[in-house]
Amino acid sequence: MYPDHTHDVPVQRAVEVHQPTPFSPAVPVPAPVVPMQPGRVPAVASIVLPDGRVVTGYAIEPARPEPDAVKPAVSRAAVNVALGGVGFLAVCGGLLLLTSFIAALTAFITQLIILAAVIFGGWIAVQIFSTSGHQGAGTTVNIRKAVIKRNHFHG
């Protein structure tokens, strides 16, 4: 491959130049069909070129194009709109629950105030109408002594 490293004068060798033979635009010759069973190593195929040369090798399957990227069934914009709607409904529901809680708390406090008023009012009524001094069931009224004579009051 490389010339010998000698200190002699180089020897001139005859050079043979090969020029490629251009193919004429001819009808392509179909490759012979070789019967084979599936799952086995394919048989070696030979093709005769128009200039008479024979090319031997395995048949190559044609390149298949890359499949297109699978698009999602639903667009991203639709998903974003749906998520926004769910969030909006969650906020509305939360505000409704908050409003209901405030209304229930207000009603509870109102009922506590009414209950306190009834209890305090009842205690006051008991104090007013209770018997004082453990006397009889009647009310004692002190009136000045008066002498009644023939329907006239004399004092």
mmCIF file of C-alpha atoms in Angstrom:
data_model
loop_
_atom_site.group_PDB
_atom_site.id
_atom_site.type_symbol
_atom_site.label_atom_id
_atom_site.label_comp_id
_atom_site.label_asym_id
_atom_site.label_seq_id
_atom_site.Cartn_x
_atom_site.Cartn_y
_atom_site.Cartn_z
ATOM 1 C CA MET A 1 0.000 0.000 0.000
ATOM 2 C CA TYR A 2 2.742 2.450 0.927
ATOM 3 C CA PRO A 3 6.016 2.469 -0.945
ATOM 4 C CA ASP A 4 8.967 0.854 0.703
ATOM 5 C CA HIS A 5 11.229 3.284 2.465
ATOM 6 C CA THR A 6 14.426 2.828 0.618
ATOM 7 C CA HIS A 7 17.084 5.272 -0.241
ATOM 8 C CA ASP A 8 17.129 4.087 -3.802
ATOM 9 C CA VAL A 9 15.785 6.078 -6.638
ATOM 10 C CA PRO A 10 12.081 5.500 -6.934
ATOM 11 C CA VAL A 11 10.990 3.074 -9.555
ATOM 12 C CA GLN A 12 8.398 4.228 -11.977
ATOM 13 C CA ARG A 13 5.450 1.952 -12.170
ATOM 14 C CA ALA A 14 2.767 1.743 -14.759
ATOM 15 C CA VAL A 15 -0.492 3.259 -13.575
ATOM 16 C CA GLU A 16 -3.728 1.861 -14.814
ATOM 17 C CA VAL A 17 -6.614 4.389 -14.774
ATOM 18 C CA HIS A 18 -10.193 3.121 -14.623
ATOM 19 C CA GLN A 19 -12.893 5.406 -15.869
ATOM 20 C CA PRO A 20 -16.420 4.764 -14.561
ATOM 21 C CA THR A 21 -18.851 3.647 -17.166
ATOM 22 C CA PRO A 22 -21.934 5.865 -17.148
ATOM 23 C CA PHE A 23 -25.294 4.147 -17.035
ATOM 24 C CA SER A 24 -27.624 4.897 -19.852
ATOM 25 C CA PRO A 25 -31.112 5.806 -18.696
ATOM 26 C CA ALA A 26 -32.627 2.448 -19.381
ATOM 27 C CA VAL A 27 -35.669 0.739 -18.009
ATOM 28 C CA PRO A 28 -34.707 -0.758 -14.665
ATOM 29 C CA VAL A 29 -34.503 -4.500 -14.661
ATOM 30 C CA PRO A 30 -36.647 -5.956 -11.902
ATOM 31 C CA ALA A 31 -34.809 -8.104 -9.450
ATOM 32 C CA PRO A 32 -35.586 -11.772 -9.694
ATOM 33 C CA VAL A 33 -38.083 -12.910 -7.110
ATOM 34 C CA VAL A 34 -36.603 -15.499 -4.808
ATOM 35 C CA PRO A 35 -39.171 -17.596 -2.970
ATOM 36 C CA MET A 36 -38.529 -17.819 0.727
ATOM 37 C CA GLN A 37 -40.376 -18.710 3.853
ATOM 38 C CA PRO A 38 -41.186 -15.972 6.333
ATOM 39 C CA GLY A 39 -38.969 -15.715 9.388
ATOM 40 C CA ARG A 40 -35.868 -17.004 7.665
ATOM 41 C CA VAL A 41 -32.786 -15.164 6.520
ATOM 42 C CA PRO A 42 -33.530 -13.854 3.039
ATOM 43 C CA ALA A 43 -31.761 -15.449 0.152
ATOM 44 C CA VAL A 44 -29.010 -13.649 -1.702
ATOM 45 C CA ALA A 45 -30.325 -11.857 -4.773
ATOM 46 C CA SER A 46 -28.345 -11.099 -7.876
ATOM 47 C CA ILE A 47 -29.091 -8.293 -10.320
ATOM 48 C CA VAL A 48 -27.688 -7.979 -13.809
ATOM 49 C CA LEU A 49 -26.948 -4.363 -14.682
ATOM 50 C CA PRO A 50 -27.493 -3.069 -18.226
ATOM 51 C CA ASP A 51 -23.757 -3.062 -18.940
ATOM 52 C CA GLY A 52 -23.527 -6.749 -18.058
ATOM 53 C CA ARG A 53 -22.130 -6.541 -14.547
ATOM 54 C CA VAL A 54 -23.755 -8.644 -11.832
ATOM 55 C CA VAL A 55 -24.479 -7.220 -8.367
ATOM 56 C CA THR A 56 -25.154 -9.732 -5.611
ATOM 57 C CA GLY A 57 -26.528 -8.981 -2.135
ATOM 58 C CA TYR A 58 -29.475 -9.060 0.237
ATOM 59 C CA ALA A 59 -32.646 -7.295 -0.700
ATOM 60 C CA ILE A 60 -33.139 -4.112 1.322
ATOM 61 C CA GLU A 61 -36.598 -3.145 2.407
ATOM 62 C CA PRO A 62 -37.565 0.349 1.341
ATOM 63 C CA ALA A 63 -37.246 2.985 4.032
ATOM 64 C CA ARG A 64 -40.532 3.657 5.729
ATOM 65 C CA PRO A 65 -41.381 7.248 6.573
ATOM 66 C CA GLU A 66 -41.559 8.249 10.236
ATOM 67 C CA PRO A 67 -45.116 8.142 11.520
ATOM 68 C CA ASP A 68 -46.592 11.538 12.238
ATOM 69 C CA ALA A 69 -46.607 12.598 15.851
ATOM 70 C CA VAL A 70 -49.813 11.433 17.455
ATOM 71 C CA LYS A 71 -51.928 14.438 18.260
ATOM 72 C CA PRO A 72 -53.953 14.332 21.458
ATOM 73 C CA ALA A 73 -57.658 13.717 21.064
ATOM 74 C CA VAL A 74 -58.429 17.047 22.754
ATOM 75 C CA SER A 75 -56.600 20.294 22.076
ATOM 76 C CA ARG A 76 -54.629 22.020 24.819
ATOM 77 C CA ALA A 77 -56.830 25.106 24.561
ATOM 78 C CA ALA A 78 -59.939 23.022 25.272
ATOM 79 C CA VAL A 79 -58.247 21.430 28.285
ATOM 80 C CA ASN A 80 -57.240 24.854 29.612
ATOM 81 C CA VAL A 81 -60.770 26.203 29.183
ATOM 82 C CA ALA A 82 -62.219 23.168 30.962
ATOM 83 C CA LEU A 83 -59.768 23.490 33.856
ATOM 84 C CA GLY A 84 -60.557 27.198 34.125
ATOM 85 C CA GLY A 85 -64.275 26.395 34.260
ATOM 86 C CA VAL A 86 -63.717 23.795 36.977
ATOM 87 C CA GLY A 87 -61.684 26.307 38.980
ATOM 88 C CA PHE A 88 -64.369 28.972 38.561
ATOM 89 C CA LEU A 89 -67.062 26.561 39.729
ATOM 90 C CA ALA A 90 -64.939 25.585 42.732
ATOM 91 C CA VAL A 91 -64.556 29.255 43.706
ATOM 92 C CA CYS A 92 -68.299 29.879 43.271
ATOM 93 C CA GLY A 93 -69.122 26.813 45.345
ATOM 94 C CA GLY A 94 -66.705 27.931 48.046
ATOM 95 C CA LEU A 95 -68.275 31.386 48.152
ATOM 96 C CA LEU A 96 -71.748 29.831 48.348
ATOM 97 C CA LEU A 97 -70.643 27.647 51.251
ATOM 98 C CA LEU A 98 -69.045 30.640 52.952
ATOM 99 C CA THR A 99 -72.246 32.668 52.550
ATOM 100 C CA SER A 100 -74.315 29.778 53.918
ATOM 101 C CA PHE A 101 -71.940 29.416 56.870
ATOM 102 C CA ILE A 102 -72.177 33.135 57.677
ATOM 103 C CA ALA A 103 -75.995 33.031 57.468
ATOM 104 C CA ALA A 104 -76.134 29.961 59.736
ATOM 105 C CA LEU A 105 -73.731 31.575 62.227
ATOM 106 C CA THR A 106 -75.850 34.743 62.273
ATOM 107 C CA ALA A 107 -79.032 32.715 62.914
ATOM 108 C CA PHE A 108 -77.286 30.794 65.715
ATOM 109 C CA ILE A 109 -76.111 33.984 67.433
ATOM 110 C CA THR A 110 -79.608 35.485 67.070
ATOM 111 C CA GLN A 111 -81.144 32.421 68.696
ATOM 112 C CA LEU A 112 -78.613 32.604 71.549
ATOM 113 C CA ILE A 113 -79.569 36.249 72.166
ATOM 114 C CA ILE A 114 -83.294 35.389 72.148
ATOM 115 C CA LEU A 115 -82.667 32.472 74.529
ATOM 116 C CA ALA A 116 -80.720 34.741 76.900
ATOM 117 C CA ALA A 117 -83.531 37.317 76.788
ATOM 118 C CA VAL A 118 -86.165 34.683 77.583
ATOM 119 C CA ILE A 119 -84.137 33.280 80.467
ATOM 120 C CA PHE A 120 -83.321 36.735 81.882
ATOM 121 C CA GLY A 121 -86.935 37.874 81.422
ATOM 122 C CA GLY A 122 -88.186 34.776 83.197
ATOM 123 C CA TRP A 123 -85.810 35.391 86.092
ATOM 124 C CA ILE A 124 -87.059 38.969 86.393
ATOM 125 C CA ALA A 125 -90.691 37.784 86.282
ATOM 126 C CA VAL A 126 -89.994 35.295 89.030
ATOM 127 C CA GLN A 127 -88.446 38.041 91.144
ATOM 128 C CA ILE A 128 -91.415 40.345 90.665
ATOM 129 C CA PHE A 129 -94.189 37.868 91.186
ATOM 130 C CA SER A 130 -92.648 35.875 93.980
ATOM 131 C CA THR A 131 -94.227 36.173 97.458
ATOM 132 C CA SER A 132 -92.328 38.390 99.818
ATOM 133 C CA GLY A 133 -92.019 37.722 103.554
ATOM 134 C CA HIS A 134 -93.626 34.274 103.362
ATOM 135 C CA GLN A 135 -97.099 35.689 104.045
ATOM 136 C CA GLY A 136 -100.366 34.383 102.748
ATOM 137 C CA ALA A 137 -101.151 33.965 99.204
ATOM 138 C CA GLY A 138 -102.881 37.367 99.035
ATOM 139 C CA THR A 139 -101.390 40.805 98.650
ATOM 140 C CA THR A 140 -101.260 42.994 101.732
ATOM 141 C CA VAL A 141 -102.148 46.631 101.265
ATOM 142 C CA ASN A 142 -101.797 49.094 104.165
ATOM 143 C CA ILE A 143 -104.532 51.659 104.052
ATOM 144 C CA ARG A 144 -105.072 54.384 106.674
ATOM 145 C CA LYS A 145 -107.581 53.461 109.265
ATOM 146 C CA ALA A 146 -110.833 54.871 108.312
ATOM 147 C CA VAL A 147 -114.104 54.864 110.051
ATOM 148 C CA ILE A 148 -116.947 54.319 107.748
ATOM 149 C CA LYS A 149 -120.294 55.682 108.932
ATOM 150 C CA ARG A 150 -123.256 55.688 106.733
ATOM 151 C CA ASN A 151 -121.327 55.759 103.538
ATOM 152 C CA HIS A 152 -119.165 58.680 104.652
ATOM 153 C CA PHE A 153 -115.480 58.528 105.252
ATOM 154 C CA HIS A 154 -114.164 60.211 108.374
ATOM 155 C CA GLY A 155 -110.572 60.383 108.959
#
